[in-house]
mmCIF file with all atom_site columns, C-alpha atoms in Angstrom:
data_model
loop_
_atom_site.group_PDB
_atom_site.id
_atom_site.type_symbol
_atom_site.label_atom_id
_atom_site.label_alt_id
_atom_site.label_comp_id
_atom_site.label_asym_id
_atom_site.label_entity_id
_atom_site.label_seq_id
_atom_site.pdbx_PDB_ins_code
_atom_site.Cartn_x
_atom_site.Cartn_y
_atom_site.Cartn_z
_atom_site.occupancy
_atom_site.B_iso_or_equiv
_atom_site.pdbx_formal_charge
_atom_site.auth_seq_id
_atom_site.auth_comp_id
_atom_site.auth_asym_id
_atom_site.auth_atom_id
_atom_site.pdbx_PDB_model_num
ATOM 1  C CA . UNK A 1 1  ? 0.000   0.000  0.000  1.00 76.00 ? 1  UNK A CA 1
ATOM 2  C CA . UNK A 1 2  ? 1.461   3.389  -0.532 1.00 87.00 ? 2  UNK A CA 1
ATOM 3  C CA . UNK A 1 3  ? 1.573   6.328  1.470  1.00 91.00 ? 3  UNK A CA 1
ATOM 4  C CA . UNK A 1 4  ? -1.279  8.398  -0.464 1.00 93.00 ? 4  UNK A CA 1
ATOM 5  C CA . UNK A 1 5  ? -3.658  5.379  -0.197 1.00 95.00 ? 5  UNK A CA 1
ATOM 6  C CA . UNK A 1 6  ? -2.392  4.799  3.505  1.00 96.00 ? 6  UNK A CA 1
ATOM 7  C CA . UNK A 1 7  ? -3.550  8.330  3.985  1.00 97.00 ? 7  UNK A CA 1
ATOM 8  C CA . UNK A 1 8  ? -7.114  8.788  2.041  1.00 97.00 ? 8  UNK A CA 1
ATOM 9  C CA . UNK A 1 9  ? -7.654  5.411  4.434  1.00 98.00 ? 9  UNK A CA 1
ATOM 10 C CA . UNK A 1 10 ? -6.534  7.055  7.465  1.00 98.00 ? 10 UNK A CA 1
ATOM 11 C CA . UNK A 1 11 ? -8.567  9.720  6.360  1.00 98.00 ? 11 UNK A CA 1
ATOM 12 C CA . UNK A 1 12 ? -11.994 7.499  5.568  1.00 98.00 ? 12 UNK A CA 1
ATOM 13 C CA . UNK A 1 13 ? -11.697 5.813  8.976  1.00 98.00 ? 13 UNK A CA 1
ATOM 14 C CA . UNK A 1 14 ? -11.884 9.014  11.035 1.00 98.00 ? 14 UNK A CA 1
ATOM 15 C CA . UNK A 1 15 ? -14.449 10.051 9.426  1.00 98.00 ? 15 UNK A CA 1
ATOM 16 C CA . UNK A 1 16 ? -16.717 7.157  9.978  1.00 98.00 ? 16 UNK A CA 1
ATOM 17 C CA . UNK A 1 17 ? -15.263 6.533  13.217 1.00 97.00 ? 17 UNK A CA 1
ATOM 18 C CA . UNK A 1 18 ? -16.732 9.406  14.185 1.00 97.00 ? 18 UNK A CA 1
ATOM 19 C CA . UNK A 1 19 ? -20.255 8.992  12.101 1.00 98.00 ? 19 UNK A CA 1
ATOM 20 C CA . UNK A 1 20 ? -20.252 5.523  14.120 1.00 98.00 ? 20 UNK A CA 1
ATOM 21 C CA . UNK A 1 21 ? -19.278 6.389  17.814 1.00 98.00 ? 21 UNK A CA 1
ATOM 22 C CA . UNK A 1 22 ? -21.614 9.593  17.395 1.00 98.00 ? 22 UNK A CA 1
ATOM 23 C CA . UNK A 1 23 ? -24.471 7.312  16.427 1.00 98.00 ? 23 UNK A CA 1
ATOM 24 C CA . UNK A 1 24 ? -23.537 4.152  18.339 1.00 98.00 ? 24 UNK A CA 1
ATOM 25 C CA . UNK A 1 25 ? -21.733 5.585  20.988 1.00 98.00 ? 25 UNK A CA 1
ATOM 26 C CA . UNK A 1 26 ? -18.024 5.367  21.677 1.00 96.00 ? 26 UNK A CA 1
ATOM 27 C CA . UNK A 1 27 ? -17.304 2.185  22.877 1.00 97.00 ? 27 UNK A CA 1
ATOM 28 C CA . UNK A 1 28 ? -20.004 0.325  20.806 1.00 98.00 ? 28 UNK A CA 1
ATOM 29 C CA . UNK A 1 29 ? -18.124 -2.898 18.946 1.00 98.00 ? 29 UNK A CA 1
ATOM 30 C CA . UNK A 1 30 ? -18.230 -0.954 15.811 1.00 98.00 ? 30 UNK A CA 1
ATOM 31 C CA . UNK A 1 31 ? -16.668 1.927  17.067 1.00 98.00 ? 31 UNK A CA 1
ATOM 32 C CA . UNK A 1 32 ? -13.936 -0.265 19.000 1.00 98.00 ? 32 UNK A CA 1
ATOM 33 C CA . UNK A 1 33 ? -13.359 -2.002 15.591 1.00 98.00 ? 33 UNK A CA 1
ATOM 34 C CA . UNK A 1 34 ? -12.767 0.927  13.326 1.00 98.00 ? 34 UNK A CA 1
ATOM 35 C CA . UNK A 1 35 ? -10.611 2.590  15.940 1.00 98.00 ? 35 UNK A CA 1
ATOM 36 C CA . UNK A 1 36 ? -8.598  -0.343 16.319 1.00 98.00 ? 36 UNK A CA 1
ATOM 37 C CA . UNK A 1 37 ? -8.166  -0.461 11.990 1.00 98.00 ? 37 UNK A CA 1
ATOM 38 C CA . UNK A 1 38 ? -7.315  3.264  12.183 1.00 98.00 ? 38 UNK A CA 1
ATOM 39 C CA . UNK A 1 39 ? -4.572  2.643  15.016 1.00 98.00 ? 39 UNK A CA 1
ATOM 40 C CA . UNK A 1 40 ? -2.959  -0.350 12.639 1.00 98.00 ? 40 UNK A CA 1
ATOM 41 C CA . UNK A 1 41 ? -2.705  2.054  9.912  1.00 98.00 ? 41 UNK A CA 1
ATOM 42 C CA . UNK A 1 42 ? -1.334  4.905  11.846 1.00 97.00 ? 42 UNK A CA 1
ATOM 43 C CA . UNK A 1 43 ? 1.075   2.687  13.688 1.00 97.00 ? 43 UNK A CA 1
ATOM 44 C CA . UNK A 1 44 ? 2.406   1.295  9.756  1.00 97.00 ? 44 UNK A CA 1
ATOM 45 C CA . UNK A 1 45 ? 2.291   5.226  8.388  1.00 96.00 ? 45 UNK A CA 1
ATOM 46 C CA . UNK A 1 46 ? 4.538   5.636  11.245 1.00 96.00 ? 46 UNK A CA 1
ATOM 47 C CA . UNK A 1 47 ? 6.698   3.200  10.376 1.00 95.00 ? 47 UNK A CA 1
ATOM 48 C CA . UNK A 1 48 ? 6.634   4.316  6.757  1.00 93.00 ? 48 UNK A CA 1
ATOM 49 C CA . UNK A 1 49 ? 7.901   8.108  8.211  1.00 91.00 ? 49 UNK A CA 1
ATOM 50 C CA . UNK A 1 50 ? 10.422  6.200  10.506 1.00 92.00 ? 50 UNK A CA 1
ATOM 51 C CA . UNK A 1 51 ? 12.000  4.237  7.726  1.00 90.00 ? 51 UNK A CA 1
ATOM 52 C CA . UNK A 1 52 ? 12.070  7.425  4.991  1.00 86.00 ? 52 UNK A CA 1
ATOM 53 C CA . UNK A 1 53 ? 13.473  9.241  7.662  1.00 87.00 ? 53 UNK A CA 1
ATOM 54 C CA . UNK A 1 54 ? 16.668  6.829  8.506  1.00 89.00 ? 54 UNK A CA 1
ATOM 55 C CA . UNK A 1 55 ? 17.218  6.582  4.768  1.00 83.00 ? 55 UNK A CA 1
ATOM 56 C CA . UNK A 1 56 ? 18.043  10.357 4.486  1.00 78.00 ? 56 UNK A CA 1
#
């Protein structure tokens, strides 16, 4: 996956994430499980930035 798709998901997921906890409430099993998607993806675009960051 690269970066500008990592992003526009990163982006998606807050956005529902919030549609979803403001509907379902914030620890409904919906919210928990897009949170818990958005932190994988943050915690890889992290890695991504880590890694471009060493090869400089």
């Amino acid at each position: 996956m690269n970066t500008n798709t990592l992003l526009k998901r990163i982006e998606f997921l807050r956005h529902k994430m919030t549609e979803v906890a403001l509907e379902k409430g914030f620890t409904h099993t919906d919210s928990v499980a897009i949170s818990q998607e958005l932190d994988h993806l943050l915690n890889i675009y992290n890695e991504i930035e880590q890694q471009s960051k060493i090869a400089e």
